[in-house]
Coordinates of C-alpha atoms and ligand atoms in Angstrom, one line a residue:
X8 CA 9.4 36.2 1.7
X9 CA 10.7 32.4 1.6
X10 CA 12.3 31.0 4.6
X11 CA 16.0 30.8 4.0
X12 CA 17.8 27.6 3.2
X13 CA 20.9 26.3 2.1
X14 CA 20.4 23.3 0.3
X15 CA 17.4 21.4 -0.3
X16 CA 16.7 17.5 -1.8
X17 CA 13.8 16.9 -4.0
X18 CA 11.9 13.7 -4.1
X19 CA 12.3 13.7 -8.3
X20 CA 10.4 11.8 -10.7
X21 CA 12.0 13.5 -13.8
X22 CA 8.5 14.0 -14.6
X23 CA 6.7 17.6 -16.0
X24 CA 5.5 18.5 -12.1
X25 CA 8.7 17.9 -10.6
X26 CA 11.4 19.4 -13.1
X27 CA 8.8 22.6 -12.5
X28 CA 8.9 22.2 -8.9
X29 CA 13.3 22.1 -9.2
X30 CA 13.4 25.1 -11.4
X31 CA 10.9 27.0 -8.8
X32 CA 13.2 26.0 -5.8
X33 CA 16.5 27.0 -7.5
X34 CA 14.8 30.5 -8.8
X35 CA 12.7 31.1 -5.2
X36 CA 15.2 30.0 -2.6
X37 CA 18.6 30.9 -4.6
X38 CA 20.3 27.8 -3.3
X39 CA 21.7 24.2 -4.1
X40 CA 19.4 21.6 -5.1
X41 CA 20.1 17.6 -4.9
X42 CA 17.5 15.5 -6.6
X43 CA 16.6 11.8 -5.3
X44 CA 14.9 9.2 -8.0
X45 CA 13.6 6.4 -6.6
X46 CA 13.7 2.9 -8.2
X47 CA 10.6 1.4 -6.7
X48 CA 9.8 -0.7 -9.6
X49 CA 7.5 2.0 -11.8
X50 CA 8.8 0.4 -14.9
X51 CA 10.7 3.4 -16.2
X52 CA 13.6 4.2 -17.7
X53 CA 15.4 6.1 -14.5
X54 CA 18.1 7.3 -16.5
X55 CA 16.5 9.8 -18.8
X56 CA 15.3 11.6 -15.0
X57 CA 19.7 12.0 -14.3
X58 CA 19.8 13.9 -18.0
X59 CA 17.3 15.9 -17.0
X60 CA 17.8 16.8 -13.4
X61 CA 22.1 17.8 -15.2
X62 CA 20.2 19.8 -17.7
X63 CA 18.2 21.9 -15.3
X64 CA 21.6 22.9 -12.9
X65 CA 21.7 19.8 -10.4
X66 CA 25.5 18.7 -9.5
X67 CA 24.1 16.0 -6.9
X68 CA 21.6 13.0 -8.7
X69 CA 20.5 10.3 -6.7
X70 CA 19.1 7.3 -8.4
X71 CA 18.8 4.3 -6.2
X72 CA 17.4 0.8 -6.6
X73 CA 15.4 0.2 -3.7
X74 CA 13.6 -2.3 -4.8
X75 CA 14.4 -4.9 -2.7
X76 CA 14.6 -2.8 0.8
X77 CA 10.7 -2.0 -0.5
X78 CA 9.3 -5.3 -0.4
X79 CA 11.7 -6.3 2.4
X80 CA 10.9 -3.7 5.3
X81 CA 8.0 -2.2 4.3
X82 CA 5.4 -4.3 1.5
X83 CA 6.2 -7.9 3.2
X84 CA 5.8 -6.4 7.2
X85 CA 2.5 -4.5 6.1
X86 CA 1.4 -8.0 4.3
X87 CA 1.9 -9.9 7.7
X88 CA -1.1 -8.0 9.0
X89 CA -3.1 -9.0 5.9
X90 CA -3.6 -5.2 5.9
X91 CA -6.1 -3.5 4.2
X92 CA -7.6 0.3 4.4
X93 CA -11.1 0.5 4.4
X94 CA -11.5 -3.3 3.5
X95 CA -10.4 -3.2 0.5
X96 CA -7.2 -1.3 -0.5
X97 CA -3.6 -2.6 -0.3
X98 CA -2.1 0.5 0.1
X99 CA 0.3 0.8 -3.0
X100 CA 0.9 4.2 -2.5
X101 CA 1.1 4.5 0.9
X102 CA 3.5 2.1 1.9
X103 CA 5.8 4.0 -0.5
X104 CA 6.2 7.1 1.1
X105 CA 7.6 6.5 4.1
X106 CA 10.6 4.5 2.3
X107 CA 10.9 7.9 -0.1
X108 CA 11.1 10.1 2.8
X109 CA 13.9 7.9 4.6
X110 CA 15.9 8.5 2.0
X111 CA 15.5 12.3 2.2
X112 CA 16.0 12.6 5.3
X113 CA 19.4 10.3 5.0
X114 CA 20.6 12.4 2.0
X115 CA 19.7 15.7 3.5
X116 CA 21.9 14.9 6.7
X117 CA 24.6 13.3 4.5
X118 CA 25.1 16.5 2.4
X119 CA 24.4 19.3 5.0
X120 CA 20.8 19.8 3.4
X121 CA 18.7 21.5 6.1
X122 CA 15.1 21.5 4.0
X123 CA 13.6 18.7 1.7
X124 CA 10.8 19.2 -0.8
X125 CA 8.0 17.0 -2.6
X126 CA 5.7 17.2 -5.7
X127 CA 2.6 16.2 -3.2
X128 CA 0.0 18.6 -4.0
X129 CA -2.0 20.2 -0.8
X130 CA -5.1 18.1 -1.3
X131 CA -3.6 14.3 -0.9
X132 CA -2.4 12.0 1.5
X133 CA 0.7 12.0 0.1
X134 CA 1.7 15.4 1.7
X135 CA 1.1 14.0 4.9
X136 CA 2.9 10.5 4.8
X137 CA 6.1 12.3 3.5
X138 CA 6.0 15.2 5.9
X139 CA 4.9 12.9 9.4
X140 CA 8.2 10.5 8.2
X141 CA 10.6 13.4 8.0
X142 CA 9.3 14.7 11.5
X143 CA 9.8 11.3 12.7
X144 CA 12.9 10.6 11.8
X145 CA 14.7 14.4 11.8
X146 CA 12.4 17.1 13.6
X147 CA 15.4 19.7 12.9
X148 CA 14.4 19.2 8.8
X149 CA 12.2 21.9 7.2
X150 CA 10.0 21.2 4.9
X151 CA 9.0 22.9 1.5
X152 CA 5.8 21.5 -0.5
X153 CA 5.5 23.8 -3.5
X154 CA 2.2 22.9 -4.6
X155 CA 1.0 24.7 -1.4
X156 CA 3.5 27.8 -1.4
X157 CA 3.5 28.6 -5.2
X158 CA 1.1 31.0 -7.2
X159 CA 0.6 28.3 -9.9
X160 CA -3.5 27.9 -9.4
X161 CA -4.0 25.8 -12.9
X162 CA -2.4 23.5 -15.7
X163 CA -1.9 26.4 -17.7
X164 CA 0.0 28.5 -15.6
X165 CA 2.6 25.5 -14.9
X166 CA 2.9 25.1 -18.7
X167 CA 3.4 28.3 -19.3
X168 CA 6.0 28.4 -16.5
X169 CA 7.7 25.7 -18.2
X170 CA 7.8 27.1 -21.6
X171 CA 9.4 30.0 -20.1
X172 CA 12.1 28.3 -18.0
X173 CA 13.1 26.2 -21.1
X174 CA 12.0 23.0 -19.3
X175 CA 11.1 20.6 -22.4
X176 CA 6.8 19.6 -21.9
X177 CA 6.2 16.4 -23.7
X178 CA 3.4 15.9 -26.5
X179 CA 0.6 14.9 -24.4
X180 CA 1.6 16.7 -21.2
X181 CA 0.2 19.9 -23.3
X182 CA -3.7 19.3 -23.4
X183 CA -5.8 19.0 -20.0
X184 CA -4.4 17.3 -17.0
X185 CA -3.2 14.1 -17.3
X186 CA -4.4 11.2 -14.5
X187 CA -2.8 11.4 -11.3
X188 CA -0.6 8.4 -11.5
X189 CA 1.5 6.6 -9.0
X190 CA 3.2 2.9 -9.4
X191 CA 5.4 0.6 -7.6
X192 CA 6.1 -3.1 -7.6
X193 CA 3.5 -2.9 -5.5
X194 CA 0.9 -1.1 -7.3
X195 CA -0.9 1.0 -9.8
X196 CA -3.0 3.6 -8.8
X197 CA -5.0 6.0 -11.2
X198 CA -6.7 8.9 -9.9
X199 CA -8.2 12.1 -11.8
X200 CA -10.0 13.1 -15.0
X201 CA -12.8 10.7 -16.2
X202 CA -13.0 9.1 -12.7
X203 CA -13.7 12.2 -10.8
X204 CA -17.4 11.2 -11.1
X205 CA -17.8 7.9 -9.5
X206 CA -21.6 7.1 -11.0
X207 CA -19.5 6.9 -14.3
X208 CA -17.6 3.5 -15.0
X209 CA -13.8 3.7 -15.1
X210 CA -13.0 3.1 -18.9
X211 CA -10.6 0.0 -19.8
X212 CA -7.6 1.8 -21.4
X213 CA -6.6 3.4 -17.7
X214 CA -5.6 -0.1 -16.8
X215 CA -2.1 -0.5 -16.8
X216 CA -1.0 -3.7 -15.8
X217 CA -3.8 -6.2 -15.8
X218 CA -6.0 -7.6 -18.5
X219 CA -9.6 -7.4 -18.4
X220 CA -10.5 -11.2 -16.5
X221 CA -12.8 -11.5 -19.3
X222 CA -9.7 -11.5 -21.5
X223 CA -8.0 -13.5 -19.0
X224 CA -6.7 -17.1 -20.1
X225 CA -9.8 -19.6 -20.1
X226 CA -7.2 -22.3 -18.5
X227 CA -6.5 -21.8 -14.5
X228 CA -3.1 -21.7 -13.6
X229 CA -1.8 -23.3 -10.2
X230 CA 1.3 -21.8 -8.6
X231 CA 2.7 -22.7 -5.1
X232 CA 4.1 -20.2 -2.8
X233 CA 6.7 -20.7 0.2
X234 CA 6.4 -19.1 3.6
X235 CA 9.3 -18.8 6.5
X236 CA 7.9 -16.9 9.4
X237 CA 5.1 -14.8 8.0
X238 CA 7.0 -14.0 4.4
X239 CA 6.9 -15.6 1.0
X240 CA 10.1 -17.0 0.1
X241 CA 10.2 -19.4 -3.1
X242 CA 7.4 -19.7 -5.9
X243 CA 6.8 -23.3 -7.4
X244 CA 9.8 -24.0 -5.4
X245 CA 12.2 -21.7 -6.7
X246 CA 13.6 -19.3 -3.6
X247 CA 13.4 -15.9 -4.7
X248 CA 14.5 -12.5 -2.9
X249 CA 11.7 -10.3 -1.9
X250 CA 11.3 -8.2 -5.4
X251 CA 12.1 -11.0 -7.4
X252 CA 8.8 -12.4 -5.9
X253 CA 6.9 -9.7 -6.0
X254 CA 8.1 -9.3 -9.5
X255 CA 6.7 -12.7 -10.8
X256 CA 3.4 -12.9 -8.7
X257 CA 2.7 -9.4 -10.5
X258 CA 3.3 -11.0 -14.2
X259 CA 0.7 -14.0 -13.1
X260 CA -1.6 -12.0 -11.4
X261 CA -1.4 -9.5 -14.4
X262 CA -1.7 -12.1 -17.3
X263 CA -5.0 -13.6 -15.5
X264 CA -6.7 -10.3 -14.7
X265 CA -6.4 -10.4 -10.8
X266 CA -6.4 -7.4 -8.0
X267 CA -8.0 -4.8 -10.0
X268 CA -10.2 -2.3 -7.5
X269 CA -12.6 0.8 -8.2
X270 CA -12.7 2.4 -4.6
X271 CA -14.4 5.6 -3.1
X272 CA -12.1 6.1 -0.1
X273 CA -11.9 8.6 2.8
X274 CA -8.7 10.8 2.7
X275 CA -7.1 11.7 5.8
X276 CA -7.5 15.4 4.7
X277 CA -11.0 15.3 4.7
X278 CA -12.8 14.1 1.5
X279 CA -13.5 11.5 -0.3
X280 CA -11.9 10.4 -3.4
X281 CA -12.4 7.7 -6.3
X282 CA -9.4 6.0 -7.6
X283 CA -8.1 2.7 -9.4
X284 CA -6.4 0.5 -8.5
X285 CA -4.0 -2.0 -9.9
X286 CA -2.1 -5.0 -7.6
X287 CA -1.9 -8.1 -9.3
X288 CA 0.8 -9.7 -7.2
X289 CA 0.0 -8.2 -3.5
X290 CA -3.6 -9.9 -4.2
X291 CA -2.2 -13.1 -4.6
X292 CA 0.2 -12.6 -1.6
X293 CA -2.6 -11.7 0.7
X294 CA -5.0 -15.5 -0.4
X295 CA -2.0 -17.3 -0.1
X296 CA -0.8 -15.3 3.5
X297 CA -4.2 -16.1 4.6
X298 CA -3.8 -19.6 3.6
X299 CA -0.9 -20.1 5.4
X300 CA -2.4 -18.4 8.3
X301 CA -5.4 -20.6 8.4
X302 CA -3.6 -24.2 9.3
X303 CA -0.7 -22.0 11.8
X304 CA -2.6 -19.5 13.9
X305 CA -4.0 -20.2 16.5
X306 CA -7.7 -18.7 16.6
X307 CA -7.6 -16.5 19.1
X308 CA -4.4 -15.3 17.9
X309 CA -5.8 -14.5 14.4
X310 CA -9.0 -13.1 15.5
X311 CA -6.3 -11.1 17.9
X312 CA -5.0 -10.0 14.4
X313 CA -8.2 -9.2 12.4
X314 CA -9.0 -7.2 15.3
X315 CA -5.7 -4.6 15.4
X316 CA -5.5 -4.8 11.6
X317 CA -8.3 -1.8 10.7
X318 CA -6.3 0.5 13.0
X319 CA -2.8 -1.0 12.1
X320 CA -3.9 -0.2 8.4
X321 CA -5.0 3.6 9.5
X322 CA -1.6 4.0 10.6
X323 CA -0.1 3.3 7.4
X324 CA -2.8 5.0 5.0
X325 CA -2.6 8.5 7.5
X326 CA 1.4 8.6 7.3
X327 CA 2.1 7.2 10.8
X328 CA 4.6 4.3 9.8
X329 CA 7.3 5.7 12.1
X330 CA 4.9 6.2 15.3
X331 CA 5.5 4.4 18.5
X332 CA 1.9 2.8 17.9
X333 CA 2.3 1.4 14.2
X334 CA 6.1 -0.2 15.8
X335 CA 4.1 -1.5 18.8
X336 CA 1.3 -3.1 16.6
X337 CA 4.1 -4.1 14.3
X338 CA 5.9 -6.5 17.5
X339 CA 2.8 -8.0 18.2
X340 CA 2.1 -9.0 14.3
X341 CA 5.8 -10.1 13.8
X342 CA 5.7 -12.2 16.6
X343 CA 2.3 -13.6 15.6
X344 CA 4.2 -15.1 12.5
X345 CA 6.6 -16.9 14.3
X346 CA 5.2 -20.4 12.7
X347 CA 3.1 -19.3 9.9
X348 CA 5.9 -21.4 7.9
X349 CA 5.1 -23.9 4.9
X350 CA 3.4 -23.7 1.5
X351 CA 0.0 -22.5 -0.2
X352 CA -1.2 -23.5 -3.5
X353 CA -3.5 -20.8 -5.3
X354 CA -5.3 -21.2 -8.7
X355 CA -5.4 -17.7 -10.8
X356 CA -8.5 -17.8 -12.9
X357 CA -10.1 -15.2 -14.8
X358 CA -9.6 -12.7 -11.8
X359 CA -9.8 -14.2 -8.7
X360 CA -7.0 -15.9 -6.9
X361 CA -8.1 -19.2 -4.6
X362 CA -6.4 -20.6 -2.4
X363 CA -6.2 -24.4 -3.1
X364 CA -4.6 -26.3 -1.3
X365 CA -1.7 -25.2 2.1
X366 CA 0.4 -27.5 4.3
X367 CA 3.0 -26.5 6.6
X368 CA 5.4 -28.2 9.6
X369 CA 3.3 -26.5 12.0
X370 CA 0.3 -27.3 10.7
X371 CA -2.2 -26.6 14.5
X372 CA -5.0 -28.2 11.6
X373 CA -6.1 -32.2 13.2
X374 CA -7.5 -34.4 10.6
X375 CA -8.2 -36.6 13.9
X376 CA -9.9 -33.9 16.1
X377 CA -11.9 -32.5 13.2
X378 CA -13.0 -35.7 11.4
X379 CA -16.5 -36.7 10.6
X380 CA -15.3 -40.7 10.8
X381 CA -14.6 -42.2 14.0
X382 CA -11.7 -40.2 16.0
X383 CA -8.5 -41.9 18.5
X384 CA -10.3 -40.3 21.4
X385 CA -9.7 -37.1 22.5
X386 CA -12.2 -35.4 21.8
X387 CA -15.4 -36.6 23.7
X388 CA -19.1 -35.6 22.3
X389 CA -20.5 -35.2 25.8
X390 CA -17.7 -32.3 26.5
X391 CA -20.2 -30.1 24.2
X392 CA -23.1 -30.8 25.6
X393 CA -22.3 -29.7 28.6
X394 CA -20.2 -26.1 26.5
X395 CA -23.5 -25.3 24.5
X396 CA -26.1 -25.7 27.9
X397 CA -23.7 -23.0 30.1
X398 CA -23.5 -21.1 26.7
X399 CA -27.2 -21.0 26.2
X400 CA -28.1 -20.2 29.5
X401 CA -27.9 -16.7 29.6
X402 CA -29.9 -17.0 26.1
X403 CA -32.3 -18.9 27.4
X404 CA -32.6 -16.8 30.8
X405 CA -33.2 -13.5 28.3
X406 CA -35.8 -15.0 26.6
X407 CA -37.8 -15.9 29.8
X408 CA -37.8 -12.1 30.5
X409 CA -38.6 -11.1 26.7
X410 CA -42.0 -13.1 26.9
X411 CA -42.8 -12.5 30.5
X412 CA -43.3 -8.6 28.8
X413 CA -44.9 -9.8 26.1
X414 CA -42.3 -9.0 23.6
X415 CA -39.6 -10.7 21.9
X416 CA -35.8 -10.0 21.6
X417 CA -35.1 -6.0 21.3
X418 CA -38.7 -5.3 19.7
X419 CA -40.2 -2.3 21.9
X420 CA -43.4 -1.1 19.9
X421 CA -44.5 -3.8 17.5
Ligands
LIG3 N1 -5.3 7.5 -2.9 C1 -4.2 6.6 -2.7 C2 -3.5 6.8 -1.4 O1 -3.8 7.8 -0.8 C3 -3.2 6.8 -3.9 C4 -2.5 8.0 -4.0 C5 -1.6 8.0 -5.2 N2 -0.8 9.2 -5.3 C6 -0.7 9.9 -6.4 N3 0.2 10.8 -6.5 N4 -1.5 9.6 -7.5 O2 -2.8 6.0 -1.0

């Protein structure tokens, strides 16, 4: 017997899966449905998603454009880190999810809904990021997650379901599964189907957004990007709002091939899963943040940073965005950005995104303590002398010892 509810909002793509899911909820839990659409920059028509959702019985459609709250609060504080999961992934999809599930949760207590519901099957991450945010931000919410509750077990079954509920399938939703897909201005991702066996090589025609860098331009292309406390702010001197940015940095990145990523990754759920990965723009962002770092931070501070950021980027890629420990590592990053202010100039070429040239009004970077010709005087050889003896010393007193047993370093039985 399902738990009963009054009113429920479904995070609604206007997709096959999720016009399923809205018909199941009506038909299993005999009670109002509101449907939220996110625009998060997918690139698709959101309007076709409203028809749909008034076809199927919904009175309440939410579309929003919350493009700009995206890159603002969530995809330009996670880049201050320079944040990556598992060294290499930018975390599209995750960042995402807690923005979705705000919304929920802010609908839901705006219309009297006491459940919310999601198309996450029971096997992602995805599950967990939405669920954890709706805990975090209203633990009196229920949750409903379909995918685990229903008896739908295979492709089939959902098709046949929507043949029989008069819910339209489209041409080439019929045949096997399509890819797990998921996009943003931040990101494509690509999971599923030929990839599922990562000794085979992902074929070109699942890239979405980028050219191949062997297709890429045979000319570079130089752009400049602005900084003000940590965030980018102008391209080639033009200020631009957070999405607008984003926006351009992706049609660069995606005309010269850059940010493209294959990657086996640990789920939090358990096991390990190939996907691909598109994010043209975010990998320019994260050179040219770097490069703005690199003349602003002090080193211990940015070693400080590099440190946290592995567990910082946990947080976000397990769901725990609104936690007391991601907000606590967040303080410490924001105020580590205080003067990473000024400008980096990155060549896009065939792929790869360099950082060229950077300059800034708190540049911490001395031509005159760092110079190989003849300095004004404050810095003194002899200081280093003396730094590299009381440095070595213990070095020097373990080696002593190594010899005196006949061995050297850690060697035990050679
Ligand atoms: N594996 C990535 C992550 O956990 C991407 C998930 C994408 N979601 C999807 N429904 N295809 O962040």
């Amino acid at each position: 017997m399902p738990k009963k509810l009054k009113k429920i909002v479904l995070s609604y793509s206007g997709g096959l899966d999720t016009s399923i899911i809205l018909k199941w909820l009506q038909e299993t839990y005999k009670c109002e449905v509101v449907t939220f659409t996110a625009d998060l920059g997918q690139g698709e028509e959101l309007e076709p998603a409203r028809k749909k959702a008034e076809m199927l019985g919904v009175r309440d459609v939410r579309i929003v454009d919350v493009r700009e709250a995206f890159v603002r609060d969530f995809v330009f504080p996670m880049f201050r880190a320079n944040t990556l999961y598992e060294g290499q992934y930018l975390l599209g999809s995750s960042i995402a999810r807690p923005l979705i599930a705000k919304h929920l949760v802010s609908i839901a207590q705006e219309v009297g809904a006491d459940a919310i519901a999601h198309g996450a099957t029971g096997k992602g991450n995805d599950q967990v990021r939405f669920e954890l945010t709706v805990n975090a931000l209203d633990p009196s919410i229920e949750i409903v997650a379909p995918w685990r509750e229903w008896a739908i077990q295979s492709r089939a079954q959902l098709i046949d379901y929507a043949e029989r509920h008069q819910i339209p399938i489209p041409k080439d939703k019929r045949g096997e599964a399509p890819f797990s897909i998921d996009a943003n201005l931040l990101h494509t991702s690509t999971e599923g189907k030929v990839l599922e066996d990562p000794a085979d090589i992902a074929p070109d025609y699942i890239y979405q957004r980028t050219v191949d860098p062997m297709d890429a331009p045979d000319l570079p292309e130089a752009i400049t990007i602005g900084f003000e406390m940590g965030d980018a702010v102008s391209l080639n001197g033009e200020r631009l709002s957070p999405a607008a940015l984003l926006t351009l940095l992706n049609e660069f990145g995606g005309r010269h091939g850059i940010g493209r990523l294959d990657l086996v990754e640990n789920r939090f759920v358990g096991m390990k899963s190939r996907g691909v990965y598109e994010t043209p723009g975010g990998t320019i962002l994260l050179a040219a943040h770097r490069g703005i770092e690199s003349i602003t931070l002090d080193r211990a501070a940015a070693h400080l940073k590099d440190e946290i950021m592995p567990r910082y980027a946990e947080l976000i890629y397990n769901g725990f965005w609104y936690s007391p420990e991601r907000e606590m590592l967040q303080a410490l990053i924001d105020m580590s950005q205080t003067y990473v202010t000024g400008e980096v100039t990155v060549r896009l070429y065939k792929g790869s995104a360099s950082v060229i040239a950077r300059n800034s009004p708190h540049s911490l970077y001395s031509a005159d303590l760092v110079t190989f010709e003849e300095g004004s005087g404050s810095y003194d050889h002899h200081d280093a002398e003396g730094f590299i003896k009381l440095n070595g010393l213990r070095l020097k007193n373990w080696a002593a010892r190594n010899s005196k047993s006949g061995q050297q370093g850690w060697a035990q039985n050679s």
